[in-house]
Coordinates of C-alpha atoms and ligand atoms in Angstrom, one line a residue:
M1 CA -82.1 191.7 -23.9
S2 CA -81.7 195.0 -25.7
T3 CA -79.6 198.2 -25.7
V4 CA -81.5 201.2 -24.3
C5 CA -80.6 204.8 -24.1
V6 CA -82.7 206.7 -21.5
H7 CA -82.9 210.5 -22.1
G8 CA -83.5 212.5 -18.9
L9 CA -82.5 211.1 -15.5
G10 CA -85.1 212.7 -13.3
Y11 CA -87.9 211.2 -11.2
I12 CA -89.1 209.0 -14.1
G13 CA -86.0 208.4 -16.3
L14 CA -83.6 207.4 -13.5
P15 CA -85.8 204.7 -11.9
T16 CA -86.8 203.5 -15.3
A17 CA -83.2 203.2 -16.4
A18 CA -82.3 201.3 -13.3
M19 CA -85.4 199.1 -13.7
L20 CA -84.4 198.2 -17.3
A21 CA -80.8 197.6 -16.2
N22 CA -81.8 195.4 -13.2
S23 CA -84.1 193.5 -15.7
G24 CA -81.0 192.6 -17.8
H25 CA -80.9 195.3 -20.5
D26 CA -77.8 197.1 -21.4
V27 CA -78.7 200.7 -20.4
R28 CA -77.1 204.1 -21.0
G29 CA -78.5 207.0 -19.0
Y30 CA -78.1 210.4 -20.6
D31 CA -78.9 213.8 -19.2
V32 CA -78.0 217.4 -20.2
D33 CA -77.1 218.3 -16.6
S34 CA -73.4 217.6 -16.3
D35 CA -73.5 218.0 -12.5
L36 CA -76.1 215.3 -12.3
I37 CA -74.0 213.0 -14.5
A38 CA -71.0 213.6 -12.3
S39 CA -72.8 212.9 -9.1
L40 CA -74.5 209.7 -10.5
R41 CA -71.0 208.5 -11.6
E42 CA -70.1 208.8 -7.9
G43 CA -73.1 206.7 -7.1
D44 CA -74.8 209.7 -5.5
V45 CA -78.6 209.8 -6.0
S46 CA -80.1 213.0 -4.6
L47 CA -83.8 212.3 -5.4
S48 CA -85.6 211.5 -2.2
E49 CA -87.6 208.4 -3.2
P50 CA -87.8 205.3 -1.0
G51 CA -85.4 202.6 -2.1
L52 CA -84.2 204.5 -5.2
A53 CA -80.6 205.0 -4.1
E54 CA -80.1 201.3 -3.5
F55 CA -81.9 200.4 -6.7
V56 CA -79.9 202.7 -8.9
G57 CA -76.7 201.7 -7.0
K58 CA -77.3 198.1 -7.8
A59 CA -77.7 198.9 -11.5
L60 CA -74.5 201.0 -11.6
D61 CA -72.5 198.5 -9.6
D62 CA -73.5 195.6 -11.9
G63 CA -72.3 197.7 -14.8
R64 CA -75.7 197.3 -16.6
L65 CA -76.4 201.0 -16.2
T66 CA -73.8 203.5 -17.3
V67 CA -74.4 207.3 -17.2
V68 CA -73.2 209.1 -20.3
D69 CA -72.7 212.7 -21.3
E70 CA -73.6 212.2 -24.9
V71 CA -76.3 210.3 -26.6
V72 CA -75.3 206.9 -27.9
P73 CA -76.8 204.6 -30.5
A74 CA -79.3 202.1 -29.0
E75 CA -82.1 199.8 -30.1
Y76 CA -84.4 201.7 -27.9
H77 CA -84.4 205.4 -27.0
L78 CA -86.6 206.2 -24.1
V79 CA -87.4 209.9 -23.7
C80 CA -88.3 210.9 -20.1
V81 CA -87.7 214.7 -20.1
P82 CA -89.7 217.4 -18.3
T83 CA -92.6 219.1 -20.1
P84 CA -92.9 222.4 -18.1
F85 CA -96.2 224.3 -18.0
D86 CA -96.1 227.8 -19.4
E87 CA -98.6 229.4 -16.9
D88 CA -99.0 232.6 -18.9
V89 CA -100.5 230.9 -22.0
R90 CA -101.6 227.7 -20.1
R91 CA -99.7 225.5 -22.6
A92 CA -97.1 222.8 -22.5
D93 CA -93.5 224.0 -23.2
L94 CA -92.2 221.1 -25.3
E95 CA -88.7 222.4 -25.9
Y96 CA -87.1 219.5 -23.9
V97 CA -89.0 217.0 -26.0
R98 CA -87.8 218.7 -29.2
A99 CA -84.2 218.9 -27.8
A100 CA -84.2 215.2 -26.9
S101 CA -85.5 214.4 -30.4
R102 CA -82.7 216.5 -31.9
G103 CA -80.3 214.5 -29.7
V104 CA -81.6 211.1 -31.0
R105 CA -81.7 212.1 -34.6
P106 CA -77.9 211.7 -35.4
V107 CA -77.6 208.3 -33.8
L108 CA -81.0 206.9 -35.1
R109 CA -80.6 203.7 -37.2
E110 CA -83.1 201.7 -39.2
G111 CA -85.0 199.3 -36.9
D112 CA -84.5 201.4 -33.7
T113 CA -87.5 202.4 -31.6
V114 CA -88.0 205.8 -30.0
I115 CA -90.5 205.9 -27.1
L116 CA -91.8 209.1 -25.5
E117 CA -92.8 208.7 -21.8
S118 CA -93.1 212.4 -20.9
T119 CA -96.7 213.8 -20.5
V120 CA -97.6 215.9 -23.5
P121 CA -100.8 217.4 -25.1
P122 CA -102.7 215.1 -27.5
G123 CA -100.9 215.0 -30.8
A124 CA -97.4 216.0 -29.7
T125 CA -95.6 212.7 -30.5
H126 CA -96.7 213.2 -34.1
S127 CA -96.4 216.9 -34.4
E128 CA -93.2 217.6 -32.3
M129 CA -91.1 214.4 -32.3
R130 CA -91.8 212.8 -35.6
P131 CA -90.7 215.7 -37.9
I132 CA -87.4 216.1 -36.1
L133 CA -86.6 212.4 -36.0
E134 CA -87.5 212.1 -39.7
E135 CA -84.9 214.7 -40.5
S136 CA -82.5 211.7 -40.1
G137 CA -83.8 210.6 -43.5
L138 CA -85.6 207.6 -41.9
S139 CA -89.4 207.4 -41.9
A140 CA -91.5 206.6 -38.8
D141 CA -93.8 204.8 -41.2
G142 CA -91.6 201.7 -41.0
E143 CA -87.9 202.5 -41.0
F144 CA -87.8 203.3 -37.3
G145 CA -90.4 202.9 -34.6
L146 CA -92.0 205.8 -32.7
A147 CA -94.4 205.4 -29.8
H148 CA -95.8 207.0 -26.8
C149 CA -96.0 205.1 -23.5
P150 CA -96.9 207.5 -20.7
E151 CA -95.4 207.0 -17.3
T152 CA -97.9 206.4 -14.5
V153 CA -95.9 206.1 -11.3
L154 CA -96.8 207.8 -8.0
P155 CA -94.0 209.7 -6.4
G156 CA -93.2 208.0 -3.1
N157 CA -94.0 204.5 -4.6
I158 CA -92.2 204.7 -7.9
I159 CA -90.2 201.4 -7.9
A160 CA -93.2 199.2 -7.0
E161 CA -95.5 201.0 -9.4
L162 CA -93.0 200.8 -12.3
R163 CA -93.4 197.1 -12.0
A164 CA -97.0 196.8 -11.0
N165 CA -98.9 199.4 -13.0
D166 CA -100.7 198.7 -16.3
R167 CA -99.2 200.6 -19.3
I168 CA -100.7 202.1 -22.4
V169 CA -98.6 201.9 -25.6
G170 CA -99.4 203.7 -28.8
G171 CA -97.1 203.4 -31.8
V172 CA -97.2 205.2 -35.1
T173 CA -97.2 201.7 -36.7
A174 CA -98.2 198.3 -35.4
E175 CA -94.5 197.3 -35.5
A176 CA -93.5 200.3 -33.3
T177 CA -96.3 199.3 -30.8
A178 CA -95.1 195.7 -30.8
A179 CA -91.4 196.6 -30.3
S180 CA -92.4 198.9 -27.4
V181 CA -94.6 196.4 -25.8
A182 CA -91.8 193.9 -25.9
L183 CA -89.5 196.3 -23.9
Y184 CA -92.2 196.9 -21.2
E185 CA -93.0 193.2 -21.0
S186 CA -89.5 192.7 -19.7
F187 CA -90.2 194.4 -16.4
V188 CA -94.0 195.2 -16.1
D189 CA -96.2 192.9 -14.1
G190 CA -99.4 194.8 -15.0
T191 CA -101.3 194.6 -18.2
I192 CA -99.9 196.4 -21.2
R193 CA -102.6 197.8 -23.5
S194 CA -102.0 198.9 -27.1
T195 CA -103.9 201.9 -28.5
A196 CA -104.5 202.8 -32.1
G197 CA -101.7 205.4 -32.1
P198 CA -99.7 207.8 -29.9
T199 CA -102.4 210.4 -29.6
T200 CA -104.8 208.0 -27.8
A201 CA -102.0 207.1 -25.4
E202 CA -101.4 210.8 -24.7
F203 CA -105.1 211.4 -24.2
V204 CA -105.5 208.5 -21.9
K205 CA -102.7 209.7 -19.6
L206 CA -104.2 213.2 -19.4
I207 CA -107.7 212.0 -18.6
Q208 CA -106.3 209.8 -15.8
N209 CA -104.8 212.8 -14.1
T210 CA -107.7 215.0 -15.0
A211 CA -110.1 212.5 -13.5
R212 CA -108.2 212.6 -10.2
D213 CA -108.0 216.4 -10.2
V214 CA -111.8 216.8 -10.9
N215 CA -112.6 214.2 -8.2
I216 CA -110.4 216.1 -5.7
G217 CA -112.2 219.2 -6.8
L218 CA -115.5 217.6 -5.8
A219 CA -114.1 216.6 -2.4
N220 CA -112.8 220.2 -1.9
E221 CA -116.2 221.8 -2.9
I222 CA -117.9 219.4 -0.5
A223 CA -115.6 220.5 2.2
R224 CA -116.6 224.1 1.6
L225 CA -120.3 223.3 1.5
A226 CA -120.0 221.3 4.7
H227 CA -118.3 224.3 6.4
D228 CA -121.3 226.5 5.3
Y229 CA -123.6 224.0 7.1
G230 CA -121.4 223.5 10.1
I231 CA -120.8 219.9 9.2
D232 CA -117.6 217.9 9.6
S233 CA -116.8 217.2 5.9
R234 CA -114.5 214.2 6.6
E235 CA -117.1 212.4 8.7
A236 CA -119.8 213.1 6.0
I237 CA -117.5 211.9 3.2
E238 CA -116.7 208.7 5.1
M239 CA -120.4 208.0 5.6
A240 CA -121.1 208.8 1.9
N241 CA -118.4 206.4 0.8
A242 CA -120.1 203.5 2.6
H243 CA -122.4 203.4 -0.4
P244 CA -121.2 200.8 -2.9
R245 CA -121.0 203.2 -5.9
V246 CA -119.7 206.4 -4.2
D247 CA -116.0 207.1 -3.7
I248 CA -115.3 210.7 -2.8
L249 CA -111.6 211.6 -2.4
R250 CA -110.0 213.6 0.4
P251 CA -110.4 217.4 0.6
G252 CA -107.2 219.3 1.3
P253 CA -105.3 222.6 0.9
G254 CA -105.4 222.3 -2.9
V255 CA -103.7 220.1 -5.5
G256 CA -99.9 220.4 -6.0
G257 CA -97.2 218.5 -7.9
H258 CA -96.3 218.7 -11.5
C259 CA -99.1 216.5 -12.8
L260 CA -102.6 217.0 -11.6
P261 CA -102.7 220.9 -11.6
I262 CA -101.2 220.9 -15.1
D263 CA -102.4 218.0 -17.2
P264 CA -106.0 219.3 -17.4
W265 CA -104.7 222.3 -19.2
F266 CA -102.6 220.1 -21.6
L267 CA -105.8 218.2 -22.3
G268 CA -107.7 221.4 -23.3
E269 CA -104.9 223.0 -25.3
D270 CA -106.5 222.6 -28.7
S271 CA -110.1 222.3 -27.7
D272 CA -112.9 224.6 -26.5
N273 CA -114.5 221.9 -24.4
L274 CA -112.8 222.4 -21.0
D275 CA -115.8 223.3 -18.8
L276 CA -116.3 221.1 -15.8
I277 CA -112.5 220.4 -15.8
A278 CA -111.6 224.1 -15.7
A279 CA -114.1 224.7 -12.9
A280 CA -112.5 221.9 -10.9
R281 CA -109.1 223.6 -11.4
R282 CA -110.5 226.8 -10.1
V283 CA -112.0 225.1 -7.0
N284 CA -108.7 223.4 -6.3
D285 CA -106.6 226.5 -6.7
G286 CA -109.1 228.3 -4.5
M287 CA -108.5 226.0 -1.5
V288 CA -105.5 228.1 -0.3
G289 CA -108.0 231.0 0.1
F290 CA -110.3 228.7 2.1
V291 CA -107.5 227.7 4.4
V292 CA -106.9 231.4 5.0
E293 CA -110.7 231.9 5.8
L294 CA -110.4 229.1 8.4
L295 CA -107.3 230.7 9.8
R296 CA -109.1 234.0 10.1
E297 CA -111.9 232.4 12.1
L298 CA -109.2 231.7 14.7
V299 CA -107.0 234.7 14.2
P300 CA -109.3 237.5 12.8
E301 CA -106.6 240.1 12.4
L302 CA -103.6 238.5 10.8
R303 CA -101.5 241.6 10.5
G304 CA -98.7 241.5 13.0
T305 CA -99.1 237.9 13.9
R306 CA -96.7 234.9 13.4
I307 CA -98.1 231.9 11.5
A308 CA -96.3 228.6 11.2
V309 CA -97.0 226.8 8.0
L310 CA -96.1 223.1 8.3
G311 CA -95.4 221.6 4.9
A312 CA -93.6 222.8 1.9
A313 CA -93.8 219.6 -0.1
Y314 CA -96.9 219.2 -2.3
K315 CA -97.9 216.0 -0.6
G316 CA -97.0 213.7 2.3
N317 CA -93.6 212.0 2.7
V318 CA -92.1 213.4 -0.5
D319 CA -89.6 216.3 -0.9
D320 CA -91.0 217.8 -4.1
T321 CA -92.3 221.4 -3.7
R322 CA -93.6 221.9 -7.2
M323 CA -96.9 223.8 -7.1
S324 CA -97.0 223.3 -3.4
P325 CA -100.2 224.5 -1.6
G326 CA -98.0 225.1 1.5
L327 CA -95.7 227.6 -0.3
A328 CA -98.7 229.2 -2.0
L329 CA -100.3 229.7 1.4
A330 CA -97.1 231.2 2.8
R331 CA -96.8 233.6 -0.1
E332 CA -100.5 234.6 0.3
L333 CA -100.1 235.3 4.0
Q334 CA -96.9 237.1 3.5
H335 CA -97.6 239.2 0.5
G336 CA -101.3 239.7 0.6
S337 CA -103.7 238.5 -2.1
E338 CA -107.3 238.8 -3.2
T339 CA -108.2 237.4 0.2
I340 CA -105.8 239.3 2.3
A341 CA -105.3 243.0 1.7
P342 CA -101.6 244.0 2.0
A343 CA -100.9 246.0 5.2
T344 CA -99.2 248.9 3.4
D345 CA -100.2 250.8 0.3
G346 CA -96.9 249.8 -1.3
G347 CA -98.3 246.4 -2.4
V348 CA -96.0 243.7 -0.9
S349 CA -96.3 244.0 2.8
D350 CA -95.1 242.5 6.1
A351 CA -98.7 241.7 6.9
T352 CA -97.9 238.5 8.6
S353 CA -94.7 236.9 9.7
V354 CA -94.7 233.4 8.2
A355 CA -92.3 230.6 9.0
V356 CA -92.4 227.4 6.9
H357 CA -91.2 224.1 8.3
D358 CA -90.8 220.8 6.4
P359 CA -88.8 217.9 7.6
H360 CA -88.6 216.4 4.1
V361 CA -87.4 219.4 2.1
E362 CA -83.9 220.7 1.9
D363 CA -83.9 223.8 -0.3
A364 CA -81.6 226.8 0.5
T365 CA -83.8 229.1 -1.6
L366 CA -86.9 228.5 0.6
D367 CA -85.7 229.8 4.0
L368 CA -87.2 226.9 5.9
K369 CA -87.2 226.8 9.7
D370 CA -86.8 224.0 12.1
L371 CA -90.0 223.1 14.0
D372 CA -89.0 225.0 17.2
D373 CA -88.2 228.2 15.3
A374 CA -91.3 228.0 13.2
T375 CA -93.7 227.6 16.0
R376 CA -92.1 229.7 18.7
D377 CA -94.4 232.7 19.6
A378 CA -96.7 231.7 16.7
H379 CA -100.4 232.6 16.8
A380 CA -101.4 229.6 14.8
V381 CA -100.0 226.5 13.1
V382 CA -101.4 225.5 9.7
V383 CA -100.7 221.9 8.7
V384 CA -100.7 221.8 4.9
T385 CA -98.8 218.5 4.1
D386 CA -99.7 215.1 5.4
H387 CA -96.2 214.1 6.4
D388 CA -96.1 211.2 9.0
E389 CA -94.0 213.5 11.2
F390 CA -96.9 215.9 11.6
A391 CA -99.3 213.2 12.7
D392 CA -96.9 212.6 15.6
L393 CA -96.7 216.3 16.7
D394 CA -97.1 216.8 20.5
P395 CA -99.8 219.6 20.8
A396 CA -99.1 220.1 24.5
E397 CA -95.4 220.9 23.8
L398 CA -96.3 223.2 20.9
A399 CA -98.9 225.0 23.1
E400 CA -96.1 226.0 25.5
R401 CA -94.0 227.5 22.8
M402 CA -96.7 229.3 20.9
A403 CA -98.2 232.8 21.6
E404 CA -101.8 231.4 21.1
P405 CA -102.8 227.8 20.7
N406 CA -104.6 227.8 17.3
V407 CA -104.4 225.1 14.6
V408 CA -105.8 224.7 11.2
D409 CA -105.5 221.1 9.8
A410 CA -105.8 221.3 6.0
T411 CA -104.9 217.6 5.6
G412 CA -107.0 215.6 8.0
I413 CA -104.0 213.9 9.6
L414 CA -104.2 215.4 13.0
D415 CA -106.1 213.8 15.9
L416 CA -107.9 217.1 16.7
G417 CA -109.4 215.7 19.9
Q418 CA -105.8 215.6 21.3
W419 CA -105.2 219.1 20.2
R420 CA -108.4 220.4 21.8
D421 CA -107.4 218.6 25.0
A422 CA -104.1 220.5 24.9
G423 CA -106.1 223.8 24.8
F424 CA -106.0 224.4 21.0
S425 CA -108.8 226.1 19.1
V426 CA -109.1 224.0 15.9
R427 CA -110.3 224.2 12.3
R428 CA -110.1 221.5 9.7
V429 CA -110.6 221.5 5.9
Ligands
LIG1 N1 -104.7 215.1 -3.1 C1 -105.8 215.5 -2.4 N2 -106.8 214.6 -2.1 C2 -106.7 213.3 -2.5 C3 -105.6 212.9 -3.2 C4 -104.6 213.8 -3.5 O1 -105.9 216.7 -2.1 O2 -107.6 212.6 -2.1 C5 -103.6 216.0 -3.5 C6 -102.3 215.7 -2.9 O3 -102.1 216.2 -1.6 C7 -101.4 216.4 -3.9 C8 -102.1 216.3 -5.2 O4 -103.4 215.9 -4.9 O5 -101.2 217.8 -3.6 C9 -101.5 215.2 -6.2 O6 -101.2 214.0 -5.5 P1 -101.4 212.5 -6.0 O7 -100.9 211.6 -5.0 O8 -102.9 212.4 -6.3 O9 -100.7 212.5 -7.4 P2 -99.3 212.8 -8.0 O10 -99.3 214.2 -8.6 O11 -98.2 212.6 -6.9 O12 -99.1 211.7 -9.1 C10 -100.1 211.6 -10.1 C11 -100.6 210.2 -10.2 N3 -101.8 210.1 -11.0 C12 -102.9 209.5 -10.7 O13 -103.1 209.0 -9.6 C13 -104.0 209.4 -11.7 C14 -99.5 209.3 -10.7 O14 -100.0 207.9 -10.9 C15 -99.0 209.8 -12.0 O15 -97.9 209.0 -12.6 C16 -98.4 211.2 -11.8 O16 -99.5 212.0 -11.3 C17 -97.8 211.7 -13.0 O17 -96.6 211.8 -13.1 O18 -98.5 212.1 -14.0

């Protein structure tokens, strides 16, 4: 068993720290956010992820996981910090990775291994981490280990996937790879594959998410084509997928979260070959506009109406609102866009009164409404997130409360027959 210092206690770092601790390692969890450290010390886990609070609680109670407010020496340093996307230049902002490297540098000892889990553009472990760590006077060519092992877990199923998923490990040296593999072997049931170096590991992670984004883009384009021909896209996709070599994904309101909409741009940062991939990004980003088109088929004049947007989270049964299609739709309806002209010449308008409801999200900055308030006197509801709660909505009850019974289902979770029976006019992505 080893000593491990985990840098960054967010969606990846915290469950990974608890997993390592519950697998017998001696783990220190470090974060720059002192409020987070204080609440974790109280045993308070605010991330909404099934089973996480108990899992972290066990690691803390057993004393194998300790949260610390300064970086400590350890045999392994696991860096799990955010890599935000700078939308203006479409590049990764790697300042947190550099800051974490600066944090490791003073405690780094010969024989230690530093592993980057954060998603980064190809080459970043070499170009961003290595020079900073080597300012310690130690070389990544043998005196300390440096590797990239991208995280692969799906929010909503993190603990199970931490154990089950295959992992890719790319070290600067064979020794760094071997040391990293040894750590992951202590808790991973999946296959651990070694690559020639960190850059391949970085690239593999990015093409995984890019493949999913492009495939969702195909499903979304199929949905728009099906609409042009008056065909039910979901029925057509289900039929097409009966073929043994066809597997089309689900169309929806667009692609949210902090991975799929961003990683394709990381992939293309230093290459001119982003063509199909960039087109898929445009298709996915354009889906909010398509949802508005469907809404306008039911409510041709949106100005002065009330629209209930159901779903602020980027996908079902999570509380994460990053790059959420639901919030993008609400903004578009409220403030106008290329698809909706603002009501006044002044730009930002009160074109449409939009109320957003999400039973999973608690965020004071978002002005979310409860279901009753959001739907009262509404001219349409638009379901944008496939939360289980929305599949169970009672359309008859909603129809009584609304000004007009219109519904757009951008997720495919509603039983639209039921909604039609309750008097609704319906549209579906
Ligand atoms: N979506 C669709 N149609 C689909 C599937 C998803 O529109 O058929 C949408 C979702 O509604 C959501 C978005 O795509 O808005 C992304 O959701 P997701 O569940 O596909 O993925 P994430 O972003 O939650 O997690 C992804 C995963 N990557 C892959 O499946 C290749 C996860 O394994 C990664 O660890 C994670 O990115 C990450 O952190 O990189």
